[in-house]
Amino acid sequence: MQQTTNKQPTYVIILLILAAEAVFILPFVLVRIFRTTFLESFGISQFEIGSCFSAYGTVALFSYLFGGPLADKFRPHILMSVALMLTALGGLYLATYPSLANLHILYGFWGFTTIFLFWAAMIKATRIWGGSNKQGIAFGFLDGGRGLVAAIFGSAGVLIFSLFITKDIELTSVAERREAFKHVITYTSFAVMGIALLVFFFLRFKTNDTAKTEPAKKTITLDNFKLVIKYKSVWLLMIIILCAYYGYKMTDLFSLYAEEVMLYNKIEAATIGTYLLYMRPVIGVVIGLLADRTRASLWIIIGFLLMTITSLIFASGIISDSSTLLFVLSIGTMALGVYSARVLYFATLEEAKIPLAITGTAVGFISIVGYTPDIFAGLLYGYFLDAYKGLETGHQIVFGIMAAFAVVGCIASFMLYKHTKK
């Protein structure tokens, strides 16, 4: 299998990290941190924001399929910088508080910019940077660094929001919080534009063999797909990513749980969501190093086991506003499991001996199923949270569903471990 052996510049992975999270700040991270503020600012329900994510996921479904081969034809810095700029422009439109119908269109547009143009190009660029023997640390740096970038954006967002709130948060009106949140969206959009320019001008790879990183002159996409589907590991990765990504989508609800069940105020709840993001850099680097010394699939199994245990704790209903320590330990352990699995699932491409030349196609094909939680997760947990609005029962149900996904993911990751060991 061909793979670049040149040591890549450190600034390249830094740019990849910046870009990889910046492109998702506007569609997802702001909602994760400011969930109740987002909903009341737009005047929508949990189910309705779930339907926006569904619009995103539907467009993304087709974007994964066709965006994968695109990444095998064009240089990553071109695709990624255009994607970032278009996503940022969408953020400026978001700051105008469009109607629900137009919000659906915007999320569909983001499904195109972040996936068709960006996703597979980013994964392939990371794999090139990692070389033949540092895939774990490459993807560990990527996801861990993304967590740090998200945390910084989140902290900056909370700071900007609080600066425009001139009195106690509990005494402010929806209109005042809406205006403060508008500034958060606007400043975030300009920051993403700046990162787009950095990626366009500076994201370059060092190599003596241009055939390994340059786009192919002619790519027979159908042949690539025929080759990809022959790998058993590709099908197992579909299931693993589906289950792990559903778990990751559930982290959107941590700040909501803090507010509705633990009775924190809006700024405290947003701060909880931000603190968790600071765990990702540590987990990413540590798990990446461990994976390079053992095997990535082993740590994915451990991640799913942690997700299973903690989601069952939340589903049992034993965590309440009087059990703060248990709440902190449980969400911390769940985040450890979620981020461990998320860090490594594409690092197994090397473990499974999938050729670098068809990485984009493989990532696109795997992602068609793997990222379908973008379509149904928000609708699913949004329905139960609206049906039991403000009650712990809704949270118990959605965490029970997460436990089921975690069990399935654990089984699939164990099968991958056994398969790649042969």
Coordinates of C-alpha atoms in Angstrom, one line a residue:
M1 CA 0.0 0.0 0.0
Q2 CA 1.4 3.4 -1.0
Q3 CA 1.8 5.9 1.8
T4 CA 3.9 9.0 2.2
T5 CA 7.0 8.6 4.4
N6 CA 8.0 12.3 4.6
K7 CA 7.6 13.9 8.0
Q8 CA 4.9 16.6 7.6
P9 CA 5.2 20.1 9.0
T10 CA 3.5 20.6 12.4
Y11 CA 1.6 23.7 11.2
V12 CA -0.3 21.5 8.7
I13 CA -2.0 19.5 11.4
I14 CA -2.7 22.7 13.3
L15 CA -4.4 24.1 10.3
L16 CA -6.3 20.8 9.8
I17 CA -7.5 20.9 13.4
L18 CA -8.6 24.6 13.1
A19 CA -10.5 23.9 9.9
A20 CA -12.0 20.6 10.9
E21 CA -13.8 22.1 13.9
A22 CA -14.4 25.6 12.6
V23 CA -16.6 24.3 9.8
F24 CA -19.0 22.7 12.3
I25 CA -19.1 25.5 14.9
L26 CA -22.1 27.3 13.3
P27 CA -24.3 24.3 12.4
F28 CA -23.7 22.3 15.6
V29 CA -21.4 23.6 18.4
L30 CA -23.3 26.8 19.1
V31 CA -26.5 24.8 19.4
R32 CA -24.8 22.3 21.7
I33 CA -23.5 25.1 24.0
F34 CA -26.5 27.5 23.8
R35 CA -29.3 25.0 23.2
T36 CA -32.1 26.7 25.1
T37 CA -31.0 30.2 24.1
F38 CA -30.9 29.0 20.4
L39 CA -34.4 27.5 20.7
E40 CA -36.0 30.6 22.3
S41 CA -34.2 33.0 20.0
F42 CA -35.6 31.3 17.0
G43 CA -38.9 30.4 18.7
I44 CA -38.7 26.7 17.8
S45 CA -39.1 23.4 19.7
Q46 CA -36.7 20.5 20.3
F47 CA -38.4 18.6 17.5
E48 CA -38.1 21.5 15.1
I49 CA -34.4 22.0 15.6
G50 CA -34.2 18.2 15.2
S51 CA -35.9 18.6 11.8
C52 CA -33.3 21.2 10.8
F53 CA -30.6 18.6 11.6
S54 CA -32.5 16.1 9.6
A55 CA -32.5 18.5 6.6
Y56 CA -28.7 18.8 7.1
G57 CA -28.3 15.0 7.3
T58 CA -30.4 14.3 4.2
V59 CA -28.3 16.6 2.1
A60 CA -25.2 15.2 3.8
L61 CA -26.2 11.6 2.9
F62 CA -25.8 12.3 -0.8
S63 CA -22.8 14.6 -0.2
Y64 CA -20.9 11.7 1.4
L65 CA -21.4 9.6 -1.6
F66 CA -20.2 12.1 -4.2
G67 CA -17.9 14.1 -2.0
G68 CA -15.7 11.1 -1.3
P69 CA -14.5 10.6 -5.0
L70 CA -14.2 14.4 -5.2
A71 CA -11.5 14.3 -2.5
D72 CA -9.6 11.8 -4.6
K73 CA -9.5 14.3 -7.5
F74 CA -8.8 17.7 -6.0
R75 CA -6.3 19.2 -3.5
P76 CA -7.6 19.3 0.0
H77 CA -6.8 23.0 0.6
I78 CA -9.0 24.1 -2.3
L79 CA -12.0 22.1 -1.2
M80 CA -11.7 22.9 2.5
S81 CA -11.2 26.7 2.1
V82 CA -14.2 27.1 -0.2
A83 CA -16.3 25.0 2.2
L84 CA -15.3 27.2 5.2
M85 CA -16.0 30.4 3.4
L86 CA -19.4 29.3 2.3
T87 CA -20.3 28.0 5.7
A88 CA -19.3 31.3 7.3
L89 CA -21.5 33.2 4.8
G90 CA -24.3 30.9 6.0
G91 CA -23.5 32.0 9.6
L92 CA -24.0 35.6 8.7
Y93 CA -27.5 34.7 7.3
L94 CA -28.2 32.8 10.5
A95 CA -27.6 36.0 12.5
T96 CA -30.6 37.6 10.7
Y97 CA -32.8 35.0 12.5
P98 CA -34.5 33.4 9.4
S99 CA -37.9 31.7 9.6
L100 CA -38.1 28.0 10.4
A101 CA -38.6 27.2 6.7
N102 CA -35.5 29.1 5.7
L103 CA -33.6 27.6 8.6
H104 CA -34.2 24.2 7.1
I105 CA -32.8 25.5 3.8
L106 CA -29.8 26.9 5.6
Y107 CA -29.1 23.6 7.3
G108 CA -29.4 21.8 4.0
F109 CA -26.9 24.3 2.5
W110 CA -24.5 23.5 5.4
G111 CA -25.0 19.8 4.7
F112 CA -23.5 20.5 1.2
T113 CA -20.7 22.8 2.3
T114 CA -19.4 20.8 5.3
I115 CA -19.7 17.4 3.8
F116 CA -19.6 17.4 -0.1
L117 CA -16.7 19.9 -0.2
F118 CA -15.0 19.3 3.1
W119 CA -15.4 16.0 5.0
A120 CA -13.5 13.4 2.9
A121 CA -10.8 16.0 1.9
M122 CA -10.2 16.6 5.6
I123 CA -10.0 12.9 6.5
K124 CA -7.6 12.2 3.5
A125 CA -5.4 15.1 4.4
T126 CA -5.1 13.8 8.0
R127 CA -4.3 10.3 6.8
I128 CA -1.5 11.7 4.6
W129 CA -0.1 13.7 7.5
G130 CA 0.0 10.6 9.8
G131 CA 2.0 8.5 7.3
S132 CA 2.3 4.8 7.7
N133 CA 2.8 4.4 11.4
K134 CA 1.2 7.4 13.1
Q135 CA -2.5 7.1 12.2
G136 CA -3.5 6.9 15.9
I137 CA -1.7 10.1 16.9
A138 CA -2.8 11.9 13.6
F139 CA -6.5 11.3 14.3
G140 CA -5.9 11.7 18.0
F141 CA -4.4 15.2 17.4
L142 CA -7.2 15.9 14.9
D143 CA -10.2 15.1 17.2
G144 CA -8.5 16.2 20.4
G145 CA -7.5 19.4 18.8
R146 CA -11.0 19.9 17.4
G147 CA -12.2 19.6 21.0
L148 CA -9.8 22.3 22.0
V149 CA -10.9 24.6 19.1
A150 CA -14.6 23.9 20.0
A151 CA -13.9 24.7 23.6
I152 CA -12.1 28.0 22.7
F153 CA -15.0 29.0 20.4
G154 CA -17.4 28.0 23.1
S155 CA -15.6 29.9 25.8
A156 CA -15.4 33.0 23.5
G157 CA -19.1 32.6 22.7
V158 CA -20.1 32.4 26.4
L159 CA -17.9 35.5 27.1
I160 CA -19.4 37.5 24.2
F161 CA -22.9 36.5 25.3
S162 CA -22.3 37.5 28.9
L163 CA -20.7 40.9 27.8
F164 CA -24.0 41.8 26.0
I165 CA -26.1 40.7 29.0
T166 CA -26.0 43.8 31.3
K167 CA -27.9 42.3 34.2
D168 CA -28.6 39.0 36.0
I169 CA -29.4 36.4 33.3
E170 CA -32.6 35.4 35.1
L171 CA -33.9 39.0 34.8
T172 CA -33.3 39.4 31.1
S173 CA -36.0 39.1 28.4
V174 CA -36.0 36.8 25.4
A175 CA -35.3 39.8 23.2
E176 CA -32.2 40.8 25.2
R177 CA -30.8 37.3 25.1
R178 CA -31.7 37.1 21.4
E179 CA -29.6 40.3 20.7
A180 CA -26.7 39.0 22.7
F181 CA -26.8 35.6 20.9
K182 CA -26.8 37.5 17.5
H183 CA -23.4 38.9 18.4
V184 CA -22.1 35.4 19.2
I185 CA -23.2 34.1 15.7
T186 CA -21.7 37.1 13.9
Y187 CA -18.3 37.0 15.6
T188 CA -18.1 33.3 15.0
S189 CA -18.8 33.7 11.3
F190 CA -16.0 36.2 10.8
A191 CA -13.6 33.9 12.7
V192 CA -14.5 31.0 10.4
M193 CA -13.8 33.3 7.4
G194 CA -10.4 34.0 8.7
I195 CA -9.6 30.3 9.1
A196 CA -10.8 29.7 5.5
L197 CA -8.1 32.2 4.2
L198 CA -5.4 30.5 6.3
V199 CA -6.3 27.1 4.9
F200 CA -6.2 28.3 1.3
F201 CA -2.8 30.0 1.5
F202 CA -0.9 27.7 3.9
L203 CA -2.3 24.1 3.9
R204 CA 0.5 22.3 1.9
F205 CA 2.1 18.9 2.3
K206 CA 5.8 18.1 2.1
T207 CA 6.5 15.2 -0.2
N208 CA 9.0 14.0 -2.8
D209 CA 6.5 11.8 -4.5
T210 CA 3.7 14.0 -5.8
A211 CA 1.6 11.1 -6.9
K212 CA 0.9 10.3 -3.3
T213 CA -0.7 13.6 -2.4
E214 CA -1.5 15.2 -5.7
P215 CA -5.0 14.7 -7.1
A216 CA -5.4 11.8 -9.6
K217 CA -5.4 12.8 -13.2
K218 CA -8.1 10.3 -13.9
T219 CA -10.1 8.5 -11.2
I220 CA -12.4 5.6 -12.3
T221 CA -15.0 6.1 -9.5
L222 CA -17.0 3.0 -10.2
D223 CA -13.9 0.8 -10.0
N224 CA -13.0 2.5 -6.7
F225 CA -16.4 1.7 -5.2
K226 CA -16.2 -1.9 -6.4
L227 CA -12.8 -2.2 -4.6
V228 CA -14.1 -0.5 -1.4
I229 CA -17.1 -2.8 -0.9
K230 CA -14.9 -5.9 -0.9
Y231 CA -13.5 -4.9 2.5
K232 CA -15.3 -6.5 5.4
S233 CA -13.9 -3.8 7.7
V234 CA -15.7 -1.1 5.6
W235 CA -19.1 -2.6 6.5
L236 CA -18.1 -3.0 10.2
L237 CA -16.9 0.6 10.3
M238 CA -20.3 1.8 8.9
I239 CA -22.0 0.2 12.0
I240 CA -19.3 1.4 14.4
I241 CA -19.5 5.0 13.2
L242 CA -23.3 4.9 13.2
C243 CA -23.4 4.0 16.9
A244 CA -20.5 6.2 18.0
Y245 CA -21.8 9.2 16.1
Y246 CA -25.2 8.7 17.8
G247 CA -23.4 8.8 21.1
Y248 CA -21.6 12.0 20.0
K249 CA -25.0 13.6 19.0
M250 CA -26.2 12.9 22.6
T251 CA -23.5 15.2 23.9
D252 CA -25.7 18.0 22.5
L253 CA -28.0 17.3 25.5
F254 CA -25.5 17.7 28.4
S255 CA -26.1 21.4 28.8
L256 CA -29.9 20.9 28.5
Y257 CA -29.7 18.1 31.2
A258 CA -27.8 20.5 33.4
E259 CA -30.5 23.1 33.1
E260 CA -33.6 21.0 33.2
V261 CA -32.6 18.3 35.7
M262 CA -29.7 19.7 37.6
L263 CA -31.5 23.2 37.7
Y264 CA -28.4 25.2 36.6
N265 CA -29.0 28.7 35.0
K266 CA -28.4 29.2 31.3
I267 CA -24.8 30.5 31.6
E268 CA -23.9 27.8 34.1
A269 CA -25.4 25.1 31.8
A270 CA -23.5 26.5 28.8
T271 CA -20.3 26.5 30.8
I272 CA -20.8 22.8 31.6
G273 CA -21.0 22.0 27.9
T274 CA -17.9 24.1 27.3
Y275 CA -15.9 22.4 30.1
L276 CA -16.6 19.0 28.5
L277 CA -15.1 20.2 25.2
Y278 CA -11.8 20.7 27.0
M279 CA -11.6 17.0 27.7
R280 CA -11.4 16.2 24.0
P281 CA -7.8 17.4 23.5
V282 CA -6.5 15.3 26.4
I283 CA -8.5 12.3 25.4
G284 CA -7.5 12.6 21.8
V285 CA -3.8 12.8 22.3
V286 CA -3.7 10.1 25.0
I287 CA -5.9 7.6 23.2
G288 CA -4.1 8.3 19.9
L289 CA -0.7 7.5 21.5
L290 CA -2.1 4.3 23.1
A291 CA -3.7 3.2 19.8
D292 CA -0.3 3.6 18.0
R293 CA 1.3 1.3 20.6
T294 CA -1.6 -1.2 20.6
R295 CA -4.5 -1.2 18.2
A296 CA -7.1 1.4 17.4
S297 CA -10.0 -1.1 17.4
L298 CA -9.2 -2.2 21.0
W299 CA -9.8 1.4 22.3
I300 CA -13.0 1.7 20.3
I301 CA -14.3 -1.3 22.2
I302 CA -13.4 0.3 25.5
G303 CA -15.1 3.5 24.5
F304 CA -18.3 1.7 23.7
L305 CA -18.2 -0.1 27.1
L306 CA -17.9 3.3 28.9
M307 CA -20.8 4.7 26.9
T308 CA -23.0 1.7 27.7
I309 CA -22.4 1.9 31.5
T310 CA -22.9 5.7 31.8
S311 CA -26.0 5.8 29.5
L312 CA -27.6 3.1 31.7
I313 CA -26.8 5.3 34.7
F314 CA -28.6 8.3 33.2
A315 CA -31.5 6.1 32.0
S316 CA -32.0 4.7 35.5
G317 CA -32.9 8.1 36.8
I318 CA -30.7 8.0 39.8
I319 CA -29.0 11.3 38.8
S320 CA -30.9 14.3 40.2
D321 CA -30.2 17.9 41.3
S322 CA -29.0 16.5 44.7
S323 CA -26.3 14.3 43.2
T324 CA -23.9 16.7 41.6
L325 CA -20.8 14.6 42.0
L326 CA -22.5 11.6 40.3
F327 CA -23.6 13.9 37.5
V328 CA -20.1 15.3 36.9
L329 CA -18.5 11.8 37.1
S330 CA -21.1 10.3 34.8
I331 CA -20.9 12.9 32.0
G332 CA -17.1 13.0 32.3
T333 CA -16.9 9.2 31.9
M334 CA -19.5 9.2 29.0
A335 CA -17.5 11.9 27.3
L336 CA -14.4 9.8 27.7
G337 CA -16.1 6.9 26.0
V338 CA -17.7 9.0 23.2
Y339 CA -14.5 10.9 22.4
S340 CA -12.3 7.7 22.5
A341 CA -14.5 6.0 19.9
R342 CA -14.8 9.2 17.8
V343 CA -11.0 9.8 17.8
L344 CA -10.1 6.4 16.3
Y345 CA -12.7 5.1 14.0
F346 CA -11.0 6.5 10.9
A347 CA -7.6 5.5 12.3
T348 CA -8.6 1.9 11.6
L349 CA -8.4 2.5 7.9
E350 CA -4.7 1.8 8.1
E351 CA -5.2 -1.1 10.5
A352 CA -7.6 -2.6 7.9
K353 CA -5.1 -2.0 5.1
I354 CA -7.4 0.1 2.9
P355 CA -5.2 1.8 0.2
L356 CA -4.5 5.5 0.6
A357 CA -5.5 6.1 -3.1
I358 CA -9.1 5.3 -2.4
T359 CA -9.4 6.9 1.0
G360 CA -11.9 9.5 -0.1
T361 CA -14.1 6.9 -1.8
A362 CA -13.9 4.6 1.3
V363 CA -14.7 7.5 3.7
G364 CA -17.6 8.6 1.5
F365 CA -19.1 5.1 1.3
I366 CA -18.7 4.4 5.0
S367 CA -20.2 7.8 5.9
I368 CA -23.4 7.2 4.0
V369 CA -24.6 4.9 6.8
G370 CA -22.3 6.0 9.5
Y371 CA -23.5 9.6 9.8
T372 CA -27.3 9.0 9.3
P373 CA -27.8 10.1 13.0
D374 CA -27.6 13.6 11.5
I375 CA -31.0 12.7 9.9
F376 CA -32.8 10.9 12.7
A377 CA -31.1 11.5 16.1
G378 CA -32.4 15.1 16.6
L379 CA -35.9 14.1 15.6
L380 CA -35.8 11.0 17.8
Y381 CA -34.6 12.6 21.1
G382 CA -36.4 15.9 20.2
Y383 CA -39.7 14.0 20.1
F384 CA -39.3 12.5 23.6
L385 CA -37.9 15.7 25.1
D386 CA -40.9 17.7 23.8
A387 CA -43.3 15.0 25.0
Y388 CA -41.9 15.1 28.5
K389 CA -40.9 18.8 28.4
G390 CA -38.9 19.8 31.5
L391 CA -39.2 16.3 33.0
E392 CA -36.5 13.8 33.8
T393 CA -38.5 11.1 32.1
G394 CA -37.7 12.3 28.6
H395 CA -34.0 12.3 29.4
Q396 CA -34.2 8.8 30.8
I397 CA -35.8 7.5 27.5
V398 CA -33.2 9.1 25.2
F399 CA -30.3 7.8 27.3
G400 CA -31.9 4.3 27.3
I401 CA -31.9 4.5 23.5
M402 CA -28.2 5.5 23.5
A403 CA -27.4 2.5 25.6
A404 CA -28.8 0.2 22.9
F405 CA -26.7 1.9 20.2
A406 CA -23.6 1.6 22.5
V407 CA -24.2 -2.2 22.9
V408 CA -24.5 -2.7 19.1
G409 CA -21.3 -0.6 18.5
C410 CA -19.4 -2.6 21.1
I411 CA -20.3 -5.9 19.3
A412 CA -19.3 -4.4 15.8
S413 CA -16.0 -3.0 17.2
F414 CA -15.1 -6.4 18.7
M415 CA -15.8 -8.0 15.3
L416 CA -13.5 -5.5 13.7
Y417 CA -10.8 -6.2 16.3
K418 CA -11.0 -9.9 15.5
H419 CA -11.1 -9.3 11.7
T420 CA -8.0 -7.0 11.5
K421 CA -6.1 -9.3 13.8
K422 CA -6.1 -12.1 11.2

